[in-house]
């Protein structure tokens, strides 16, 4: 049986055919659903709609009219206004699955549309998308943070599995903390590594990525397996003199990086102390090296 002949296939519309929308739409298309319309404002959206979704860009109202499941894949700050606007314009949302992919928002942001008869789902892929050709393959085995009404949980689960993902249920009240945890790990990691690459380049290292790659790969593998028990380095060893040298060097080379180093070193020491990896008296010496005792 061809995928297009399977029962239960849906007409999919995408409001915001950017990096995320085009990937999720393409994944549903591969699962046998039909992408019938998409909207967007950029040249990149136009290209991705044509290449990944097989449609030309349409007006948002046309997307809503044609679709049975609508992906709201717009930036977080735009999402509330988009939902309110759809409800205010009187678009026929009755019985349509309205799915947003925001990590920070849950179902409440969809309330205006739900009051107009839409069926709300929050399906957030725990992945970064760059607009490259390999984006779609990143969904294989990817976790999705899912928030859905109880009656729609089977639908949410089925959609995530069809896209190649793994549903993980997140309570409405926990969405902000859930997203903060992800952003703290992934986004700030990028900033830290880029900063380290720049510092290494300043001292003449030709290929900082090549130097950092094995170290960071091992550190990531270790922490995912062992948690805080994977911690190594001068903080957990209690090398206050080394930590002070780091701070002094960073103050001269990159003062903004020094501030981040001190904050993260204090957090690292705090976690190490709580885990029994660092003795209290050693922690005191580290805090002095970091510029003062702020421990509680």
mmCIF file of C-alpha atoms in Angstrom:
data_model
loop_
_atom_site.group_PDB
_atom_site.id
_atom_site.type_symbol
_atom_site.label_atom_id
_atom_site.label_comp_id
_atom_site.label_asym_id
_atom_site.label_seq_id
_atom_site.Cartn_x
_atom_site.Cartn_y
_atom_site.Cartn_z
ATOM 1 C CA UNK A 1 0.000 0.000 0.000
ATOM 2 C CA UNK A 2 1.334 3.423 -0.891
ATOM 3 C CA UNK A 3 1.708 5.860 1.997
ATOM 4 C CA UNK A 4 -0.773 8.214 0.359
ATOM 5 C CA UNK A 5 -3.390 5.431 0.456
ATOM 6 C CA UNK A 6 -3.108 4.791 4.197
ATOM 7 C CA UNK A 7 -6.186 5.544 6.277
ATOM 8 C CA UNK A 8 -6.075 8.528 8.595
ATOM 9 C CA UNK A 9 -3.807 10.649 6.408
ATOM 10 C CA UNK A 10 -4.181 14.376 7.065
ATOM 11 C CA UNK A 11 -3.942 17.548 5.004
ATOM 12 C CA UNK A 12 -1.064 19.519 6.540
ATOM 13 C CA UNK A 13 -0.638 23.292 6.496
ATOM 14 C CA UNK A 14 2.442 25.145 7.713
ATOM 15 C CA UNK A 15 2.268 28.697 9.059
ATOM 16 C CA UNK A 16 5.934 29.668 9.043
ATOM 17 C CA UNK A 17 7.793 27.510 6.531
ATOM 18 C CA UNK A 18 11.227 28.265 7.958
ATOM 19 C CA UNK A 19 13.820 25.863 9.293
ATOM 20 C CA UNK A 20 11.567 24.126 11.815
ATOM 21 C CA UNK A 21 8.285 24.274 9.909
ATOM 22 C CA UNK A 22 9.754 22.921 6.704
ATOM 23 C CA UNK A 23 11.420 20.030 8.551
ATOM 24 C CA UNK A 24 8.330 19.008 10.514
ATOM 25 C CA UNK A 25 6.143 19.379 7.442
ATOM 26 C CA UNK A 26 8.552 17.292 5.382
ATOM 27 C CA UNK A 27 8.600 14.609 8.092
ATOM 28 C CA UNK A 28 4.802 14.406 8.085
ATOM 29 C CA UNK A 29 4.891 14.298 4.305
ATOM 30 C CA UNK A 30 7.285 11.326 4.416
ATOM 31 C CA UNK A 31 4.893 9.638 6.827
ATOM 32 C CA UNK A 32 2.198 9.821 4.155
ATOM 33 C CA UNK A 33 0.329 12.969 5.111
ATOM 34 C CA UNK A 34 -0.309 15.601 2.429
ATOM 35 C CA UNK A 35 1.227 19.050 2.741
ATOM 36 C CA UNK A 36 -1.371 21.225 1.044
ATOM 37 C CA UNK A 37 -0.250 24.782 1.814
ATOM 38 C CA UNK A 38 2.361 26.866 3.594
ATOM 39 C CA UNK A 39 2.981 30.505 4.430
ATOM 40 C CA UNK A 40 6.165 32.484 5.014
ATOM 41 C CA UNK A 41 7.745 35.854 4.390
ATOM 42 C CA UNK A 42 11.380 35.229 3.484
ATOM 43 C CA UNK A 43 13.105 33.986 0.363
ATOM 44 C CA UNK A 44 14.422 31.074 2.437
ATOM 45 C CA UNK A 45 10.860 30.130 3.406
ATOM 46 C CA UNK A 46 9.798 30.232 -0.230
ATOM 47 C CA UNK A 47 12.688 27.977 -1.211
ATOM 48 C CA UNK A 48 12.143 25.522 1.651
ATOM 49 C CA UNK A 49 8.405 25.347 0.960
ATOM 50 C CA UNK A 50 9.102 24.417 -2.647
ATOM 51 C CA UNK A 51 11.985 22.016 -1.996
ATOM 52 C CA UNK A 52 10.904 20.311 1.222
ATOM 53 C CA UNK A 53 7.132 20.627 1.175
ATOM 54 C CA UNK A 54 6.363 20.681 -2.551
ATOM 55 C CA UNK A 55 4.103 23.750 -2.349
ATOM 56 C CA UNK A 56 4.189 27.435 -3.170
ATOM 57 C CA UNK A 57 3.644 29.991 -0.426
ATOM 58 C CA UNK A 58 0.039 30.992 0.278
ATOM 59 C CA UNK A 59 -1.742 33.460 2.511
ATOM 60 C CA UNK A 60 -2.240 32.275 6.118
ATOM 61 C CA UNK A 61 -6.023 32.222 5.710
ATOM 62 C CA UNK A 62 -5.662 29.895 2.726
ATOM 63 C CA UNK A 63 -3.432 27.591 4.744
ATOM 64 C CA UNK A 64 -6.028 27.386 7.515
ATOM 65 C CA UNK A 65 -8.855 26.782 5.069
ATOM 66 C CA UNK A 66 -7.167 23.868 3.304
ATOM 67 C CA UNK A 67 -5.501 22.099 6.220
ATOM 68 C CA UNK A 68 -6.699 19.602 8.804
ATOM 69 C CA UNK A 69 -3.506 19.893 10.857
ATOM 70 C CA UNK A 70 -1.798 23.290 11.034
ATOM 71 C CA UNK A 71 1.802 23.697 12.177
ATOM 72 C CA UNK A 72 2.405 27.060 13.867
ATOM 73 C CA UNK A 73 6.174 27.224 13.439
ATOM 74 C CA UNK A 74 6.947 30.873 14.029
ATOM 75 C CA UNK A 75 9.315 32.539 16.555
ATOM 76 C CA UNK A 76 8.169 32.339 20.181
ATOM 77 C CA UNK A 77 7.523 36.063 20.477
ATOM 78 C CA UNK A 78 5.233 35.980 17.438
ATOM 79 C CA UNK A 79 3.200 32.939 18.488
ATOM 80 C CA UNK A 80 0.683 34.560 20.895
ATOM 81 C CA UNK A 81 -0.144 37.306 18.405
ATOM 82 C CA UNK A 82 -0.534 34.773 15.584
ATOM 83 C CA UNK A 83 -2.940 32.615 17.590
ATOM 84 C CA UNK A 84 -4.978 35.600 18.763
ATOM 85 C CA UNK A 85 -5.083 36.935 15.217
ATOM 86 C CA UNK A 86 -6.352 33.659 13.797
ATOM 87 C CA UNK A 87 -9.137 33.570 16.364
ATOM 88 C CA UNK A 88 -10.009 37.245 15.902
ATOM 89 C CA UNK A 89 -10.317 36.993 12.127
ATOM 90 C CA UNK A 90 -12.961 34.319 12.481
ATOM 91 C CA UNK A 91 -10.962 31.650 10.640
ATOM 92 C CA UNK A 92 -12.772 28.316 10.763
ATOM 93 C CA UNK A 93 -10.648 26.402 13.277
ATOM 94 C CA UNK A 94 -13.291 23.878 14.295
ATOM 95 C CA UNK A 95 -11.857 20.367 14.503
ATOM 96 C CA UNK A 96 -8.460 21.366 13.165
ATOM 97 C CA UNK A 97 -5.335 20.159 14.945
ATOM 98 C CA UNK A 98 -3.337 23.265 15.813
ATOM 99 C CA UNK A 99 0.263 22.332 16.618
ATOM 100 C CA UNK A 100 2.989 24.686 17.777
ATOM 101 C CA UNK A 101 6.653 23.723 18.120
ATOM 102 C CA UNK A 102 7.722 26.198 20.801
ATOM 103 C CA UNK A 103 9.633 24.848 23.766
ATOM 104 C CA UNK A 104 8.743 27.627 26.177
ATOM 105 C CA UNK A 105 4.977 27.623 25.559
ATOM 106 C CA UNK A 106 2.484 24.914 26.424
ATOM 107 C CA UNK A 107 -1.220 24.785 25.636
ATOM 108 C CA UNK A 108 -2.316 28.072 27.206
ATOM 109 C CA UNK A 109 -0.967 30.081 24.277
ATOM 110 C CA UNK A 110 -3.434 28.221 22.055
ATOM 111 C CA UNK A 111 -6.466 29.008 24.246
ATOM 112 C CA UNK A 112 -7.982 31.633 21.885
ATOM 113 C CA UNK A 113 -7.941 29.092 19.054
ATOM 114 C CA UNK A 114 -9.142 26.260 21.279
ATOM 115 C CA UNK A 115 -12.135 28.393 22.293
ATOM 116 C CA UNK A 116 -12.909 28.667 18.582
ATOM 117 C CA UNK A 117 -12.925 24.882 18.252
ATOM 118 C CA UNK A 118 -9.296 24.057 17.432
ATOM 119 C CA UNK A 119 -7.598 20.981 18.911
ATOM 120 C CA UNK A 120 -4.381 22.199 20.612
ATOM 121 C CA UNK A 121 -1.038 20.366 20.735
ATOM 122 C CA UNK A 122 2.465 21.463 21.780
ATOM 123 C CA UNK A 123 5.138 19.329 20.065
ATOM 124 C CA UNK A 124 8.654 20.679 20.557
ATOM 125 C CA UNK A 125 11.547 18.852 18.857
ATOM 126 C CA UNK A 126 14.612 18.809 21.112
ATOM 127 C CA UNK A 127 16.965 19.578 18.255
ATOM 128 C CA UNK A 128 18.668 22.465 16.478
ATOM 129 C CA UNK A 129 18.030 23.036 12.776
ATOM 130 C CA UNK A 130 20.380 24.976 10.531
ATOM 131 C CA UNK A 131 18.538 24.926 7.205
ATOM 132 C CA UNK A 132 20.953 22.342 5.813
ATOM 133 C CA UNK A 133 19.935 19.227 3.889
ATOM 134 C CA UNK A 134 20.612 16.942 6.862
ATOM 135 C CA UNK A 135 18.007 18.639 9.091
ATOM 136 C CA UNK A 136 15.352 16.030 8.359
ATOM 137 C CA UNK A 137 17.544 13.103 9.441
ATOM 138 C CA UNK A 138 18.065 14.791 12.814
ATOM 139 C CA UNK A 139 14.490 13.901 13.762
ATOM 140 C CA UNK A 140 15.294 10.170 13.855
ATOM 141 C CA UNK A 141 15.319 9.282 17.551
ATOM 142 C CA UNK A 142 14.895 12.930 18.576
ATOM 143 C CA UNK A 143 12.927 13.614 21.751
ATOM 144 C CA UNK A 144 9.855 15.856 21.525
ATOM 145 C CA UNK A 145 8.595 17.762 24.541
ATOM 146 C CA UNK A 146 4.851 17.085 24.319
ATOM 147 C CA UNK A 147 1.995 18.818 26.105
ATOM 148 C CA UNK A 148 -1.528 17.853 25.098
ATOM 149 C CA UNK A 149 -5.034 17.515 26.522
ATOM 150 C CA UNK A 150 -5.581 14.011 27.855
ATOM 151 C CA UNK A 151 -8.011 13.125 25.080
ATOM 152 C CA UNK A 152 -5.463 14.142 22.411
ATOM 153 C CA UNK A 153 -2.441 12.357 23.870
ATOM 154 C CA UNK A 154 -2.738 9.364 21.508
ATOM 155 C CA UNK A 155 -2.837 11.753 18.548
ATOM 156 C CA UNK A 156 0.198 13.692 19.798
ATOM 157 C CA UNK A 157 2.127 10.496 20.400
ATOM 158 C CA UNK A 158 1.265 9.124 16.961
ATOM 159 C CA UNK A 159 2.362 12.316 15.192
ATOM 160 C CA UNK A 160 5.705 12.409 17.001
ATOM 161 C CA UNK A 161 6.398 8.745 16.278
ATOM 162 C CA UNK A 162 5.479 9.233 12.626
ATOM 163 C CA UNK A 163 8.051 12.028 12.419
ATOM 164 C CA UNK A 164 10.689 9.646 13.775
ATOM 165 C CA UNK A 165 10.727 11.139 17.248
ATOM 166 C CA UNK A 166 10.169 9.998 20.813
ATOM 167 C CA UNK A 167 7.416 11.735 22.819
ATOM 168 C CA UNK A 168 8.308 12.928 26.316
ATOM 169 C CA UNK A 169 5.368 14.316 28.302
ATOM 170 C CA UNK A 170 5.909 17.758 29.853
ATOM 171 C CA UNK A 171 3.360 19.291 32.228
ATOM 172 C CA UNK A 172 1.965 22.685 31.245
ATOM 173 C CA UNK A 173 3.404 24.268 34.399
ATOM 174 C CA UNK A 174 6.872 22.894 33.646
ATOM 175 C CA UNK A 175 7.290 24.168 30.072
ATOM 176 C CA UNK A 176 9.366 27.248 30.949
ATOM 177 C CA UNK A 177 11.773 25.275 33.170
ATOM 178 C CA UNK A 178 11.962 22.492 30.584
ATOM 179 C CA UNK A 179 12.962 24.956 27.882
ATOM 180 C CA UNK A 180 15.375 26.805 30.154
ATOM 181 C CA UNK A 181 17.205 23.540 30.850
ATOM 182 C CA UNK A 182 17.549 22.828 27.131
ATOM 183 C CA UNK A 183 18.657 26.350 26.238
ATOM 184 C CA UNK A 184 21.125 26.461 29.115
ATOM 185 C CA UNK A 185 22.780 23.280 27.870
ATOM 186 C CA UNK A 186 22.689 23.696 24.097
ATOM 187 C CA UNK A 187 22.726 27.445 23.423
ATOM 188 C CA UNK A 188 25.179 28.396 26.149
ATOM 189 C CA UNK A 189 27.430 25.493 25.194
ATOM 190 C CA UNK A 190 27.741 26.984 21.711
ATOM 191 C CA UNK A 191 28.661 30.360 23.195
ATOM 192 C CA UNK A 192 31.251 28.843 25.530
ATOM 193 C CA UNK A 193 32.881 26.757 22.831
ATOM 194 C CA UNK A 194 32.958 29.618 20.353
ATOM 195 C CA UNK A 195 34.577 31.787 23.047
ATOM 196 C CA UNK A 196 37.188 29.103 23.742
ATOM 197 C CA UNK A 197 37.940 28.758 20.037
ATOM 198 C CA UNK A 198 38.470 32.509 19.777
ATOM 199 C CA UNK A 199 40.814 32.576 22.784
ATOM 200 C CA UNK A 200 42.870 29.717 21.346
ATOM 201 C CA UNK A 201 43.044 31.472 17.996
ATOM 202 C CA UNK A 202 44.345 34.620 19.740
ATOM 203 C CA UNK A 203 47.367 32.703 21.039
ATOM 204 C CA UNK A 204 48.143 31.175 17.661
ATOM 205 C CA UNK A 205 46.372 27.809 17.673
ATOM 206 C CA UNK A 206 45.609 27.237 13.983
ATOM 207 C CA UNK A 207 42.841 24.672 14.383
ATOM 208 C CA UNK A 208 41.115 25.229 17.740
ATOM 209 C CA UNK A 209 38.201 23.024 16.729
ATOM 210 C CA UNK A 210 40.549 20.133 16.111
ATOM 211 C CA UNK A 211 42.117 20.661 19.529
ATOM 212 C CA UNK A 212 38.799 20.950 21.366
ATOM 213 C CA UNK A 213 36.894 18.210 19.527
ATOM 214 C CA UNK A 214 38.226 15.089 21.311
ATOM 215 C CA UNK A 215 38.148 16.797 24.709
ATOM 216 C CA UNK A 216 34.578 18.028 24.334
ATOM 217 C CA UNK A 217 33.395 14.740 22.834
ATOM 218 C CA UNK A 218 34.762 12.829 25.834
ATOM 219 C CA UNK A 219 33.347 15.346 28.318
ATOM 220 C CA UNK A 220 29.875 15.189 26.740
ATOM 221 C CA UNK A 221 29.869 11.395 26.658
ATOM 222 C CA UNK A 222 31.009 11.223 30.270
ATOM 223 C CA UNK A 223 28.465 13.675 31.682
ATOM 224 C CA UNK A 224 25.570 12.030 29.844
ATOM 225 C CA UNK A 225 26.564 8.699 31.391
ATOM 226 C CA UNK A 226 27.812 9.775 34.808
ATOM 227 C CA UNK A 227 26.240 13.148 35.578
ATOM 228 C CA UNK A 228 28.215 15.401 37.924
ATOM 229 C CA UNK A 229 30.463 12.413 38.688
ATOM 230 C CA UNK A 230 32.140 13.056 35.331
ATOM 231 C CA UNK A 231 33.502 16.396 36.545
ATOM 232 C CA UNK A 232 37.252 16.930 36.129
ATOM 233 C CA UNK A 233 39.520 19.964 36.142
ATOM 234 C CA UNK A 234 40.973 22.470 38.594
ATOM 235 C CA UNK A 235 37.736 23.310 40.409
ATOM 236 C CA UNK A 236 36.902 19.768 41.492
ATOM 237 C CA UNK A 237 40.597 19.190 42.296
ATOM 238 C CA UNK A 238 40.574 22.271 44.488
ATOM 239 C CA UNK A 239 43.420 23.940 42.578
ATOM 240 C CA UNK A 240 42.715 27.487 43.760
ATOM 241 C CA UNK A 241 46.006 28.828 42.411
ATOM 242 C CA UNK A 242 45.252 27.555 38.902
ATOM 243 C CA UNK A 243 41.738 28.972 39.005
ATOM 244 C CA UNK A 244 43.128 32.380 40.029
ATOM 245 C CA UNK A 245 45.587 32.276 37.115
ATOM 246 C CA UNK A 246 42.690 31.544 34.762
ATOM 247 C CA UNK A 247 40.733 34.527 36.047
ATOM 248 C CA UNK A 248 43.709 36.882 35.815
ATOM 249 C CA UNK A 249 44.507 35.777 32.249
ATOM 250 C CA UNK A 250 40.898 36.161 31.147
ATOM 251 C CA UNK A 251 40.565 39.625 32.705
ATOM 252 C CA UNK A 252 43.408 40.779 30.468
ATOM 253 C CA UNK A 253 42.365 38.907 27.301
ATOM 254 C CA UNK A 254 38.561 38.934 27.436
ATOM 255 C CA UNK A 255 36.937 40.583 30.480
ATOM 256 C CA UNK A 256 33.435 39.463 29.465
ATOM 257 C CA UNK A 257 34.658 35.865 29.376
ATOM 258 C CA UNK A 258 36.201 36.306 32.837
ATOM 259 C CA UNK A 259 32.791 37.158 34.287
ATOM 260 C CA UNK A 260 31.284 34.024 32.758
ATOM 261 C CA UNK A 261 34.194 31.894 33.956
ATOM 262 C CA UNK A 262 33.807 33.095 37.546
ATOM 263 C CA UNK A 263 30.041 32.482 37.545
ATOM 264 C CA UNK A 264 30.393 28.996 36.084
ATOM 265 C CA UNK A 265 33.318 28.102 38.345
ATOM 266 C CA UNK A 266 31.233 29.037 41.382
ATOM 267 C CA UNK A 267 28.326 26.949 40.112
ATOM 268 C CA UNK A 268 30.706 24.058 39.390
ATOM 269 C CA UNK A 269 32.163 24.262 42.895
ATOM 270 C CA UNK A 270 28.664 24.409 44.376
ATOM 271 C CA UNK A 271 27.620 21.255 42.507
ATOM 272 C CA UNK A 272 30.872 19.485 43.388
ATOM 273 C CA UNK A 273 30.472 20.378 47.062
ATOM 274 C CA UNK A 274 26.867 19.106 47.122
ATOM 275 C CA UNK A 275 27.964 15.854 45.460
ATOM 276 C CA UNK A 276 30.732 15.279 47.997
ATOM 277 C CA UNK A 277 33.446 15.715 45.382
ATOM 278 C CA UNK A 278 34.857 18.833 47.053
ATOM 279 C CA UNK A 279 35.616 19.443 50.727
ATOM 280 C CA UNK A 280 34.184 22.598 52.375
ATOM 281 C CA UNK A 281 37.606 23.964 53.311
ATOM 282 C CA UNK A 282 38.814 23.504 49.732
ATOM 283 C CA UNK A 283 35.690 25.239 48.472
ATOM 284 C CA UNK A 284 36.486 28.237 50.669
ATOM 285 C CA UNK A 285 39.928 28.577 49.093
ATOM 286 C CA UNK A 286 38.389 28.367 45.628
ATOM 287 C CA UNK A 287 35.897 31.100 46.452
ATOM 288 C CA UNK A 288 38.674 33.361 47.658
ATOM 289 C CA UNK A 289 40.469 32.757 44.358
ATOM 290 C CA UNK A 290 37.275 33.633 42.498
ATOM 291 C CA UNK A 291 36.972 36.958 44.245
ATOM 292 C CA UNK A 292 35.134 36.457 47.499
ATOM 293 C CA UNK A 293 33.068 34.072 49.567
ATOM 294 C CA UNK A 294 29.458 34.093 48.441
ATOM 295 C CA UNK A 295 28.711 30.551 49.532
ATOM 296 C CA UNK A 296 25.622 29.773 51.539
#
